[in-house]
């Protein structure tokens, strides 16, 4: 999942690139209502999905990963929804207006929108939810997605403590006014993102632990939480108070918690699961080729994160040598095998620059790899610069997963063959891994990042000096200056060019080493229809049904 901390951006509403448009709107199929009625009338409308493990929270403000976000997307509804075409469509807001200068959004809420306890969904619920998400003490993992709101960042930093100074106002029970720091054209779609989903103010104020158990859990989406056996399963059933309840076909969504890849795959094959995403690498490529497994692009990438405070990894030539010694094409063809694209740049395909698709502005060939001779030259130069005659054993850290285990071993072998470098592999449970990286306890780590919204700045801000998500401790003044210019630039073309230049600077220093652009690979039972999946947004089962 991606992380960013900066706010700003001035752009007009962007048409998603042809690639994203073609792919992001894919769903498992659409069927007219009459046909659905015929197909579902005699079939049990129950599906079972995998949550992998106990979600740390399904309170929207506290969600820190995509799986929990997918669950929340069935339980809650934001001001808008993302429809099957990838466009913003009415959610809790039945319509909205945007001021001529693009900074004031006025949302008219649907008076029929209700919480699962029957309470009306009000403008004050949104004001309360977003203000709460911005509170420093709440420590919302992705709260920076609200920094586009006027004074949102300052309120989160504590430099402003008066909530009335936030750009949030409940004009009346069903009218919400949101004032932004500056024009932010992707803001409308962002209101569908899980961090911005509302909670019931009255419920949350009366019981701070409301989101911990099914008995007290209140939501406003197509489904409500029927039961929650912690560390075992969550069961969702239709919310009878949902304003569009007639569109909901499923009678039950059961989330089990299966972390083992082989167990998940076996359960899918036996029909115990309706969707699986952890396909064993030994057969993944074949299943993609024969059409058994489906793929979708993902606005995310995997990369090598170097610790710039490490005495060795702070040297640019050593970082370049390690990057150049790899063969990314071989890694994606023979190791990951999920349709990933070798990354010779940073920003993933399909992500906008604010002036069209970012990658179309600069291509995908900003550096070369698989050149052992050049890599050795760079390594020798780097060693000379740090006063060493040879590189000591270095450590590659990654969290335990089938793919990363194989990827790490393949890179270890490439570094040994092409550079004569010994690499120790160190793996650990994911949460411990993240804590180690945050704490700077690593030399090189296999990491990933992905976009929360359709703009390249969403990924680039995390590598500026002092950014809260800059776990690499990167500090490149030229990069910082270009990103600052991009933040302040009102001209979309100029702003995009500042970011293009910034990406080149980041890669000229090989501050990080992109490996590949990721894909979503999944299996879905043939009789499960009308599931909507997107490049960036959470999966939508509102109108799904079993044929």
Short mmCIF file of C-alpha atoms in Angstrom, two decimals:
data_model
loop_
_atom_site.label_atom_id
_atom_site.label_comp_id
_atom_site.label_asym_id
_atom_site.label_seq_id
_atom_site.Cartn_x
_atom_site.Cartn_y
_atom_site.Cartn_z
CA UNK A 1 0.00 0.00 0.00
CA UNK A 2 1.38 3.54 -0.78
CA UNK A 3 2.23 6.20 1.52
CA UNK A 4 2.63 9.89 1.08
CA UNK A 5 2.64 12.92 3.18
CA UNK A 6 2.56 16.01 1.13
CA UNK A 7 -0.39 17.92 0.22
CA UNK A 8 -0.90 20.33 -2.59
CA UNK A 9 -1.38 19.95 -6.26
CA UNK A 10 -3.16 22.01 -8.71
CA UNK A 11 -4.59 20.17 -11.57
CA UNK A 12 -7.70 19.91 -13.59
CA UNK A 13 -9.63 16.74 -13.72
CA UNK A 14 -7.53 14.18 -15.50
CA UNK A 15 -8.62 11.68 -18.01
CA UNK A 16 -7.06 8.43 -16.94
CA UNK A 17 -4.63 7.12 -19.49
CA UNK A 18 -5.74 4.69 -22.09
CA UNK A 19 -3.93 1.91 -20.33
CA UNK A 20 -5.53 2.55 -16.99
CA UNK A 21 -8.89 3.24 -18.52
CA UNK A 22 -8.71 0.02 -20.44
CA UNK A 23 -7.68 -1.98 -17.44
CA UNK A 24 -8.83 -0.21 -14.31
CA UNK A 25 -12.47 -0.57 -15.14
CA UNK A 26 -12.37 -4.28 -15.63
CA UNK A 27 -14.89 -6.27 -13.76
CA UNK A 28 -15.97 -9.83 -13.89
CA UNK A 29 -18.75 -8.86 -16.24
CA UNK A 30 -21.95 -6.93 -16.40
CA UNK A 31 -25.41 -8.27 -16.89
CA UNK A 32 -28.72 -6.49 -17.19
CA UNK A 33 -31.06 -6.60 -14.23
CA UNK A 34 -33.52 -9.02 -15.78
CA UNK A 35 -30.83 -11.53 -16.56
CA UNK A 36 -29.43 -11.17 -13.06
CA UNK A 37 -32.86 -11.87 -11.63
CA UNK A 38 -33.10 -15.05 -13.67
CA UNK A 39 -29.59 -16.17 -12.80
CA UNK A 40 -29.77 -15.56 -9.06
CA UNK A 41 -33.32 -16.59 -8.22
CA UNK A 42 -32.47 -20.19 -7.34
CA UNK A 43 -28.81 -19.95 -6.39
CA UNK A 44 -27.49 -19.48 -2.87
CA UNK A 45 -26.10 -15.95 -2.79
CA UNK A 46 -23.21 -16.58 -0.44
CA UNK A 47 -19.51 -16.13 -1.16
CA UNK A 48 -16.37 -16.77 0.85
CA UNK A 49 -13.31 -14.53 0.56
CA UNK A 50 -9.91 -14.55 2.21
CA UNK A 51 -8.82 -11.76 4.57
CA UNK A 52 -5.50 -13.60 5.15
CA UNK A 53 -5.28 -12.56 8.81
CA UNK A 54 -7.09 -10.64 11.50
CA UNK A 55 -7.41 -7.02 10.31
CA UNK A 56 -5.76 -4.62 12.71
CA UNK A 57 -8.86 -2.47 12.34
CA UNK A 58 -11.81 -1.88 10.03
CA UNK A 59 -12.43 1.58 11.45
CA UNK A 60 -11.77 3.63 8.26
CA UNK A 61 -9.42 6.08 9.98
CA UNK A 62 -7.24 3.28 11.33
CA UNK A 63 -7.02 1.01 8.29
CA UNK A 64 -3.44 0.50 7.14
CA UNK A 65 -3.67 -2.06 4.34
CA UNK A 66 -5.61 -2.88 1.18
CA UNK A 67 -7.24 -6.07 2.46
CA UNK A 68 -8.87 -4.25 5.38
CA UNK A 69 -9.73 -1.48 2.92
CA UNK A 70 -11.51 -4.02 0.72
CA UNK A 71 -13.60 -5.18 3.69
CA UNK A 72 -14.41 -1.60 4.68
CA UNK A 73 -15.47 -0.84 1.11
CA UNK A 74 -18.34 -3.32 1.49
CA UNK A 75 -19.34 -2.00 4.92
CA UNK A 76 -19.12 1.74 4.33
CA UNK A 77 -19.91 4.19 1.60
CA UNK A 78 -18.22 7.53 0.95
CA UNK A 79 -19.55 10.68 -0.62
CA UNK A 80 -19.02 9.10 -4.03
CA UNK A 81 -18.57 5.57 -5.29
CA UNK A 82 -16.37 4.47 -8.18
CA UNK A 83 -18.62 2.95 -10.83
CA UNK A 84 -17.84 0.11 -13.23
CA UNK A 85 -16.35 2.62 -15.67
CA UNK A 86 -13.95 3.98 -13.09
CA UNK A 87 -15.85 7.25 -12.74
CA UNK A 88 -17.09 9.00 -9.61
CA UNK A 89 -20.79 8.25 -9.12
CA UNK A 90 -23.24 9.23 -6.37
CA UNK A 91 -22.66 7.53 -3.06
CA UNK A 92 -23.90 9.19 0.10
CA UNK A 93 -23.84 12.43 -1.91
CA UNK A 94 -26.54 12.40 -4.55
CA UNK A 95 -24.94 15.38 -6.30
CA UNK A 96 -22.34 18.09 -5.80
CA UNK A 97 -21.03 21.39 -7.11
CA UNK A 98 -17.48 22.67 -7.42
CA UNK A 99 -16.59 26.35 -7.25
CA UNK A 100 -15.12 28.03 -10.32
CA UNK A 101 -11.67 28.18 -8.71
CA UNK A 102 -11.83 24.46 -7.87
CA UNK A 103 -11.36 24.88 -4.12
CA UNK A 104 -14.87 24.58 -2.67
CA UNK A 105 -16.93 21.40 -2.98
CA UNK A 106 -20.56 21.40 -1.86
CA UNK A 107 -22.05 17.94 -1.42
CA UNK A 108 -25.80 17.39 -1.20
CA UNK A 109 -26.35 14.22 0.79
CA UNK A 110 -29.00 11.68 -0.07
CA UNK A 111 -31.70 12.02 2.62
CA UNK A 112 -32.33 8.27 2.30
CA UNK A 113 -28.75 7.42 3.27
CA UNK A 114 -28.90 5.57 6.61
CA UNK A 115 -26.58 3.84 9.02
CA UNK A 116 -27.10 0.17 9.74
CA UNK A 117 -28.77 1.14 13.03
CA UNK A 118 -31.30 3.25 11.13
CA UNK A 119 -29.78 6.64 11.93
CA UNK A 120 -29.58 9.12 9.03
CA UNK A 121 -26.13 9.77 7.57
CA UNK A 122 -25.52 13.48 8.09
CA UNK A 123 -23.05 16.11 6.99
CA UNK A 124 -21.94 16.35 10.60
CA UNK A 125 -20.92 12.66 10.47
CA UNK A 126 -18.45 13.51 7.71
CA UNK A 127 -17.13 16.59 9.51
CA UNK A 128 -16.65 14.52 12.67
CA UNK A 129 -15.03 11.58 10.84
CA UNK A 130 -12.52 13.63 8.87
CA UNK A 131 -11.64 15.90 11.79
CA UNK A 132 -11.06 12.80 13.90
CA UNK A 133 -8.85 11.27 11.22
CA UNK A 134 -6.70 14.40 11.26
CA UNK A 135 -6.27 14.45 15.04
CA UNK A 136 -2.60 13.80 15.87
CA UNK A 137 -3.52 11.45 18.71
CA UNK A 138 -5.56 9.22 16.38
CA UNK A 139 -2.40 8.63 14.29
CA UNK A 140 -4.40 7.60 11.22
CA UNK A 141 -1.97 5.59 9.04
CA UNK A 142 -3.13 7.25 5.83
CA UNK A 143 -4.49 10.46 7.33
CA UNK A 144 -2.32 12.51 5.02
CA UNK A 145 -4.91 11.85 2.31
CA UNK A 146 -6.91 14.58 4.08
CA UNK A 147 -4.12 17.14 3.90
CA UNK A 148 -5.73 18.57 0.77
CA UNK A 149 -8.42 20.05 3.02
CA UNK A 150 -7.73 23.59 4.11
CA UNK A 151 -5.52 23.53 7.21
CA UNK A 152 -5.66 19.73 7.27
CA UNK A 153 -1.89 19.30 7.51
CA UNK A 154 -1.52 22.03 10.11
CA UNK A 155 -4.27 20.51 12.24
CA UNK A 156 -2.61 17.12 12.01
CA UNK A 157 0.76 18.60 12.94
CA UNK A 158 -0.81 20.40 15.91
CA UNK A 159 0.11 23.89 14.77
CA UNK A 160 -3.62 24.58 14.50
CA UNK A 161 -5.80 23.19 17.28
CA UNK A 162 -9.11 24.87 16.54
CA UNK A 163 -11.19 22.46 14.39
CA UNK A 164 -13.34 25.34 13.18
CA UNK A 165 -10.38 26.46 11.07
CA UNK A 166 -10.52 23.27 9.04
CA UNK A 167 -12.12 23.54 5.61
CA UNK A 168 -15.08 21.44 6.75
CA UNK A 169 -18.56 22.76 7.36
CA UNK A 170 -21.96 21.10 7.82
CA UNK A 171 -24.20 23.72 6.21
CA UNK A 172 -27.23 21.74 7.34
CA UNK A 173 -28.05 18.10 8.01
CA UNK A 174 -27.66 17.12 4.38
CA UNK A 175 -25.24 19.70 2.97
CA UNK A 176 -21.49 19.39 3.41
CA UNK A 177 -19.06 22.09 2.30
CA UNK A 178 -15.39 21.21 1.89
CA UNK A 179 -12.77 23.88 1.23
CA UNK A 180 -9.41 22.73 -0.11
CA UNK A 181 -5.98 24.29 0.18
CA UNK A 182 -5.90 24.62 -3.59
CA UNK A 183 -7.58 23.07 -6.64
CA UNK A 184 -7.23 19.31 -6.35
CA UNK A 185 -9.10 17.72 -9.24
CA UNK A 186 -8.73 14.15 -8.04
CA UNK A 187 -10.33 15.06 -4.71
CA UNK A 188 -13.80 13.89 -5.77
CA UNK A 189 -12.59 10.36 -6.49
CA UNK A 190 -10.49 10.43 -3.35
CA UNK A 191 -13.66 10.70 -1.23
CA UNK A 192 -14.34 7.06 -2.15
CA UNK A 193 -11.01 5.93 -0.67
CA UNK A 194 -11.30 3.95 2.55
CA UNK A 195 -9.55 6.50 4.78
CA UNK A 196 -12.26 9.05 3.92
CA UNK A 197 -15.24 6.77 4.62
CA UNK A 198 -17.52 8.16 7.35
CA UNK A 199 -18.37 6.80 10.77
CA UNK A 200 -21.47 7.45 12.89
CA UNK A 201 -20.63 10.37 15.17
CA UNK A 202 -23.16 9.52 17.86
CA UNK A 203 -22.07 5.87 18.00
CA UNK A 204 -18.35 6.70 18.08
CA UNK A 205 -18.73 9.35 20.78
CA UNK A 206 -20.82 7.09 23.01
CA UNK A 207 -18.56 4.06 22.61
CA UNK A 208 -14.92 4.52 21.51
CA UNK A 209 -14.64 0.72 21.09
CA UNK A 210 -17.57 0.52 18.69
CA UNK A 211 -15.43 -0.88 15.84
CA UNK A 212 -13.99 -3.78 17.83
CA UNK A 213 -16.97 -6.10 17.76
CA UNK A 214 -19.90 -6.93 15.50
CA UNK A 215 -22.47 -6.21 18.21
CA UNK A 216 -21.52 -2.53 18.35
CA UNK A 217 -20.32 -2.08 14.76
CA UNK A 218 -22.36 0.43 12.74
CA UNK A 219 -21.76 1.14 9.05
CA UNK A 220 -23.54 2.81 6.15
CA UNK A 221 -22.59 0.71 3.14
CA UNK A 222 -24.28 -2.10 1.19
CA UNK A 223 -23.42 -4.62 3.91
CA UNK A 224 -23.27 -4.65 7.69
CA UNK A 225 -21.19 -6.74 10.04
CA UNK A 226 -23.19 -9.73 11.32
CA UNK A 227 -20.46 -11.50 13.28
CA UNK A 228 -16.72 -11.30 13.94
CA UNK A 229 -14.85 -14.24 15.41
CA UNK A 230 -11.50 -12.66 15.95
CA UNK A 231 -8.61 -14.40 14.18
CA UNK A 232 -11.16 -16.65 12.43
CA UNK A 233 -13.80 -14.93 10.31
CA UNK A 234 -16.03 -11.94 9.62
CA UNK A 235 -19.53 -12.36 8.23
CA UNK A 236 -21.22 -9.56 6.31
CA UNK A 237 -24.91 -9.47 5.42
CA UNK A 238 -26.97 -6.88 3.52
CA UNK A 239 -27.68 -3.61 5.30
CA UNK A 240 -31.45 -3.31 5.23
CA UNK A 241 -31.18 0.44 5.72
CA UNK A 242 -28.87 0.98 2.73
CA UNK A 243 -30.38 3.51 0.33
CA UNK A 244 -29.68 1.31 -2.73
CA UNK A 245 -30.41 -2.02 -1.06
CA UNK A 246 -32.21 -3.31 -4.18
CA UNK A 247 -28.87 -3.42 -5.99
CA UNK A 248 -27.38 -5.80 -3.43
CA UNK A 249 -27.73 -9.44 -4.53
CA UNK A 250 -25.46 -11.34 -2.16
CA UNK A 251 -27.00 -12.60 1.07
CA UNK A 252 -23.69 -13.15 2.79
CA UNK A 253 -19.98 -12.44 2.42
CA UNK A 254 -17.84 -14.61 4.65
CA UNK A 255 -14.23 -13.51 5.17
CA UNK A 256 -12.02 -16.31 6.43
CA UNK A 257 -8.43 -15.80 7.54
CA UNK A 258 -6.03 -18.13 5.74
CA UNK A 259 -2.45 -16.97 5.51
CA UNK A 260 -0.89 -20.07 3.97
CA UNK A 261 -0.60 -19.82 0.19
CA UNK A 262 -1.08 -23.52 -0.52
CA UNK A 263 -4.05 -23.76 1.80
CA UNK A 264 -5.75 -20.83 0.11
CA UNK A 265 -5.17 -22.34 -3.32
CA UNK A 266 -6.49 -25.73 -2.21
CA UNK A 267 -9.59 -24.10 -0.76
CA UNK A 268 -10.23 -22.29 -4.04
CA UNK A 269 -9.81 -25.48 -6.04
CA UNK A 270 -12.27 -27.29 -3.78
CA UNK A 271 -14.78 -24.44 -4.00
CA UNK A 272 -14.38 -23.35 -0.38
CA UNK A 273 -13.17 -19.94 -1.55
CA UNK A 274 -14.65 -17.85 -4.33
CA UNK A 275 -11.55 -15.71 -4.90
CA UNK A 276 -7.87 -16.44 -4.36
CA UNK A 277 -4.87 -14.21 -4.94
CA UNK A 278 -1.93 -16.22 -3.57
CA UNK A 279 -1.33 -18.50 -6.53
CA UNK A 280 1.71 -20.76 -6.17
CA UNK A 281 4.54 -19.45 -8.33
CA UNK A 282 5.11 -22.86 -9.88
CA UNK A 283 1.80 -22.67 -11.73
CA UNK A 284 0.98 -18.95 -11.78
CA UNK A 285 2.48 -18.24 -15.17
CA UNK A 286 0.68 -21.18 -16.79
CA UNK A 287 -2.64 -20.16 -15.23
CA UNK A 288 -2.24 -16.64 -16.58
CA UNK A 289 -1.38 -17.91 -20.03
CA UNK A 290 -4.32 -20.30 -20.23
CA UNK A 291 -6.72 -17.70 -18.85
CA UNK A 292 -7.46 -19.51 -15.61
CA UNK A 293 -5.97 -16.64 -13.60
CA UNK A 294 -6.88 -13.04 -14.30
CA UNK A 295 -4.52 -10.08 -14.19
CA UNK A 296 -5.05 -6.38 -13.72
CA UNK A 297 -2.48 -3.59 -13.65
CA UNK A 298 -1.65 -2.12 -10.30
CA UNK A 299 -0.38 1.41 -9.80
CA UNK A 300 2.41 0.09 -7.64
CA UNK A 301 5.93 -1.24 -7.84
CA UNK A 302 8.43 -3.33 -5.93
CA UNK A 303 11.86 -1.84 -5.41
CA UNK A 304 15.06 -2.04 -3.41
CA UNK A 305 15.05 0.41 -0.55
CA UNK A 306 18.59 1.47 0.41
CA UNK A 307 19.32 2.82 3.86
CA UNK A 308 21.07 6.11 3.09
CA UNK A 309 22.38 6.36 6.64
CA UNK A 310 24.31 3.12 6.21
CA UNK A 311 28.03 3.69 5.62
CA UNK A 312 28.00 1.55 2.49
CA UNK A 313 24.56 2.19 1.04
CA UNK A 314 24.91 5.95 1.24
CA UNK A 315 27.40 5.68 -1.65
CA UNK A 316 25.63 6.30 -4.98
CA UNK A 317 28.09 4.27 -7.09
CA UNK A 318 27.65 1.21 -4.91
CA UNK A 319 23.88 1.55 -5.19
CA UNK A 320 24.18 1.91 -8.96
CA UNK A 321 26.44 -1.15 -9.15
CA UNK A 322 23.97 -3.30 -7.25
CA UNK A 323 21.14 -2.13 -9.49
CA UNK A 324 23.06 -2.61 -12.72
CA UNK A 325 24.12 -6.15 -11.78
CA UNK A 326 20.49 -7.30 -11.78
CA UNK A 327 18.57 -8.70 -14.73
CA UNK A 328 15.02 -7.46 -14.20
CA UNK A 329 13.63 -9.13 -17.27
CA UNK A 330 14.86 -12.48 -16.00
CA UNK A 331 13.46 -11.77 -12.53
CA UNK A 332 9.96 -11.11 -13.85
CA UNK A 333 9.98 -13.93 -16.41
CA UNK A 334 11.47 -16.65 -14.26
CA UNK A 335 10.82 -15.65 -10.66
CA UNK A 336 7.76 -13.48 -10.09
CA UNK A 337 5.92 -14.81 -13.18
CA UNK A 338 2.77 -12.79 -12.57
CA UNK A 339 2.81 -10.57 -15.63
CA UNK A 340 4.93 -7.96 -13.86
CA UNK A 341 6.74 -5.39 -16.00
CA UNK A 342 10.48 -4.82 -15.46
CA UNK A 343 10.86 -1.29 -14.08
CA UNK A 344 13.50 0.95 -15.64
CA UNK A 345 11.89 4.03 -14.09
CA UNK A 346 9.96 4.79 -10.91
CA UNK A 347 6.37 5.94 -11.55
CA UNK A 348 4.14 3.00 -12.62
CA UNK A 349 2.38 2.92 -15.96
CA UNK A 350 -1.09 4.43 -15.97
CA UNK A 351 -0.54 6.97 -13.21
CA UNK A 352 -1.28 10.55 -14.12
CA UNK A 353 1.13 13.48 -14.12
CA UNK A 354 -1.69 16.01 -14.09
CA UNK A 355 -0.86 16.58 -17.76
CA UNK A 356 -1.51 13.12 -19.12
CA UNK A 357 -0.02 9.78 -18.19
CA UNK A 358 3.32 10.25 -16.49
CA UNK A 359 5.19 7.45 -18.28
CA UNK A 360 4.17 8.79 -21.69
CA UNK A 361 6.04 11.99 -20.90
CA UNK A 362 9.37 10.33 -20.31
CA UNK A 363 9.26 6.65 -21.28
CA UNK A 364 10.36 3.68 -19.20
CA UNK A 365 14.09 3.54 -19.93
CA UNK A 366 15.78 5.88 -17.49
CA UNK A 367 18.58 3.47 -16.67
CA UNK A 368 20.09 0.16 -17.82
CA UNK A 369 20.65 -3.12 -16.02
CA UNK A 370 22.23 -6.53 -16.68
CA UNK A 371 25.66 -5.04 -17.45
CA UNK A 372 28.21 -6.85 -15.22
CA UNK A 373 31.26 -5.03 -16.62
CA UNK A 374 29.82 -1.57 -16.00
CA UNK A 375 28.51 -2.71 -12.62
CA UNK A 376 32.02 -3.81 -11.59
CA UNK A 377 33.43 -0.43 -12.63
CA UNK A 378 30.85 1.36 -10.52
CA UNK A 379 31.51 -0.92 -7.56
CA UNK A 380 35.26 -0.32 -7.73
CA UNK A 381 34.70 3.42 -7.90
CA UNK A 382 32.32 3.30 -4.97
CA UNK A 383 34.69 1.20 -2.86
CA UNK A 384 37.49 3.66 -3.56
CA UNK A 385 35.25 6.52 -2.45
CA UNK A 386 34.48 4.86 0.89
CA UNK A 387 38.07 3.67 1.39
CA UNK A 388 37.43 -0.05 1.12
CA UNK A 389 39.16 -2.67 -1.02
CA UNK A 390 36.19 -5.02 -1.20
CA UNK A 391 32.56 -4.99 -0.25
CA UNK A 392 31.84 -6.80 3.03
CA UNK A 393 28.84 -9.12 3.19
CA UNK A 394 25.69 -7.08 2.88
CA UNK A 395 22.25 -7.93 4.21
CA UNK A 396 19.02 -8.00 2.21
CA UNK A 397 15.91 -7.76 4.37
CA UNK A 398 12.42 -8.78 3.29
CA UNK A 399 9.20 -10.03 4.81
CA UNK A 400 8.33 -13.68 4.52
CA UNK A 401 6.51 -14.51 1.31
CA UNK A 402 6.89 -17.11 -1.38
CA UNK A 403 7.66 -14.59 -4.10
CA UNK A 404 10.07 -12.48 -2.06
CA UNK A 405 11.91 -15.58 -0.87
CA UNK A 406 12.55 -16.60 -4.47
CA UNK A 407 13.24 -13.05 -5.61
CA UNK A 408 15.80 -12.53 -2.86
CA UNK A 409 17.58 -15.76 -3.71
CA UNK A 410 17.70 -14.86 -7.41
CA UNK A 411 19.15 -11.41 -6.71
CA UNK A 412 21.63 -12.92 -4.24
CA UNK A 413 22.89 -15.20 -7.02
CA UNK A 414 23.07 -12.36 -9.58
CA UNK A 415 25.09 -10.17 -7.21
CA UNK A 416 27.47 -13.02 -6.48
CA UNK A 417 27.98 -13.96 -10.14
CA UNK A 418 28.19 -10.44 -11.55
CA UNK A 419 29.94 -8.60 -8.72
CA UNK A 420 31.39 -11.28 -6.48
CA UNK A 421 29.37 -9.80 -3.63
CA UNK A 422 28.19 -11.97 -0.78
CA UNK A 423 24.64 -11.20 0.36
CA UNK A 424 23.00 -12.49 3.51
CA UNK A 425 19.25 -12.95 3.27
CA UNK A 426 17.17 -12.03 6.30
CA UNK A 427 13.43 -12.58 6.43
CA UNK A 428 10.84 -11.89 9.10
CA UNK A 429 7.12 -11.51 9.70
CA UNK A 430 5.70 -8.53 7.86
CA UNK A 431 4.89 -6.28 10.81
CA UNK A 432 8.32 -6.85 12.34
CA UNK A 433 9.88 -6.19 8.94
CA UNK A 434 8.09 -2.84 8.60
CA UNK A 435 9.11 -1.85 12.12
CA UNK A 436 12.74 -2.67 11.28
CA UNK A 437 12.65 -0.59 8.12
CA UNK A 438 10.96 2.33 9.88
CA UNK A 439 13.62 2.17 12.54
CA UNK A 440 16.46 2.12 10.02
CA UNK A 441 17.54 -1.39 11.03
CA UNK A 442 18.53 -2.59 7.57
CA UNK A 443 20.97 -2.10 4.69
CA UNK A 444 18.80 -3.05 1.72
CA UNK A 445 15.14 -4.05 1.88
CA UNK A 446 12.69 -5.35 -0.70
CA UNK A 447 9.82 -2.92 -0.45
CA UNK A 448 6.74 -1.91 -2.40
CA UNK A 449 4.65 1.22 -2.77
CA UNK A 450 1.37 1.98 -4.49
CA UNK A 451 -0.83 4.96 -5.23
CA UNK A 452 -3.90 5.97 -3.21
CA UNK A 453 -5.05 8.35 -5.92
CA UNK A 454 -4.30 9.01 -9.57
CA UNK A 455 -1.36 11.37 -9.48
CA UNK A 456 2.40 10.74 -9.56
CA UNK A 457 2.98 13.16 -6.69
CA UNK A 458 1.26 10.60 -4.47
CA UNK A 459 4.34 8.37 -4.78
CA UNK A 460 7.09 10.93 -5.23
CA UNK A 461 6.54 12.94 -2.06
CA UNK A 462 7.73 10.09 0.17
CA UNK A 463 11.35 10.53 -0.93
CA UNK A 464 11.70 14.19 -0.06
CA UNK A 465 13.90 15.11 2.89
CA UNK A 466 12.11 14.68 6.19
CA UNK A 467 8.96 13.11 4.81
CA UNK A 468 7.36 10.89 7.43
CA UNK A 469 7.45 7.95 5.01
CA UNK A 470 11.04 8.49 3.91
CA UNK A 471 12.31 5.36 5.65
CA UNK A 472 15.38 5.40 3.38
CA UNK A 473 16.50 8.72 4.89
CA UNK A 474 17.07 10.04 1.39
CA UNK A 475 18.09 13.67 1.18
CA UNK A 476 18.73 15.06 -2.30
CA UNK A 477 18.42 18.87 -2.34
CA UNK A 478 17.89 18.98 -6.10
CA UNK A 479 15.04 16.49 -5.83
CA UNK A 480 13.49 18.39 -2.93
CA UNK A 481 13.65 21.67 -4.86
CA UNK A 482 11.97 20.19 -7.93
CA UNK A 483 9.19 18.63 -5.86
CA UNK A 484 8.63 21.89 -4.05
CA UNK A 485 8.29 23.67 -7.39
CA UNK A 486 5.84 21.01 -8.55
CA UNK A 487 3.79 21.47 -5.39
CA UNK A 488 3.44 25.20 -5.97
CA UNK A 489 3.11 25.23 -9.75
CA UNK A 490 -0.34 26.09 -11.09
CA UNK A 491 0.46 25.33 -14.72
CA UNK A 492 -0.19 21.63 -15.26
CA UNK A 493 2.39 21.18 -17.99
CA UNK A 494 5.14 22.87 -15.99
CA UNK A 495 4.17 20.96 -12.88
CA UNK A 496 4.41 17.64 -14.74
CA UNK A 497 7.84 18.57 -16.11
CA UNK A 498 9.12 19.37 -12.61
CA UNK A 499 8.10 15.88 -11.52
CA UNK A 500 9.65 14.32 -14.63
CA UNK A 501 12.93 16.06 -13.79
CA UNK A 502 12.65 15.00 -10.16
CA UNK A 503 12.22 11.34 -11.13
CA UNK A 504 15.37 11.54 -13.27
CA UNK A 505 17.31 13.01 -10.35
CA UNK A 506 16.07 10.26 -8.03
CA UNK A 507 17.22 7.57 -10.46
CA UNK A 508 20.47 9.23 -11.50
CA UNK A 509 21.43 8.86 -7.83
CA UNK A 510 19.80 5.42 -7.75
CA UNK A 511 18.32 6.54 -4.43
CA UNK A 512 16.04 3.55 -4.77
CA UNK A 513 16.30 0.71 -7.28
CA UNK A 514 12.93 -0.06 -8.90
CA UNK A 515 12.53 -3.76 -9.70
CA UNK A 516 9.17 -4.25 -11.38
CA UNK A 517 5.69 -2.82 -11.76
CA UNK A 518 3.28 -5.05 -9.95
CA UNK A 519 0.08 -6.65 -11.19
CA UNK A 520 -3.03 -7.98 -9.52
CA UNK A 521 -3.29 -11.70 -10.22
CA UNK A 522 -6.34 -13.52 -8.95
CA UNK A 523 -8.58 -16.52 -9.37
CA UNK A 524 -12.34 -16.12 -9.28
CA UNK A 525 -14.99 -18.83 -9.49
CA UNK A 526 -16.72 -18.73 -12.87
CA UNK A 527 -20.17 -18.33 -11.36
CA UNK A 528 -19.28 -15.20 -9.37
CA UNK A 529 -20.30 -12.22 -11.47
CA UNK A 530 -20.34 -8.44 -11.42
CA UNK A 531 -17.34 -7.91 -9.18
CA UNK A 532 -15.70 -4.57 -9.92
CA UNK A 533 -11.93 -4.28 -9.56
CA UNK A 534 -9.83 -1.20 -10.10
CA UNK A 535 -6.21 -0.22 -10.51
CA UNK A 536 -6.25 1.94 -7.40
CA UNK A 537 -9.58 1.67 -5.56
CA UNK A 538 -10.83 -1.20 -3.37
CA UNK A 539 -12.80 -4.15 -4.77
CA UNK A 540 -16.57 -3.60 -4.97
CA UNK A 541 -19.03 -6.44 -4.30
CA UNK A 542 -22.15 -4.26 -4.01
CA UNK A 543 -23.74 -5.63 -7.18
CA UNK A 544 -21.98 -9.00 -7.30
CA UNK A 545 -24.01 -12.18 -7.51
CA UNK A 546 -23.62 -15.94 -7.84
CA UNK A 547 -24.93 -17.36 -11.09
#
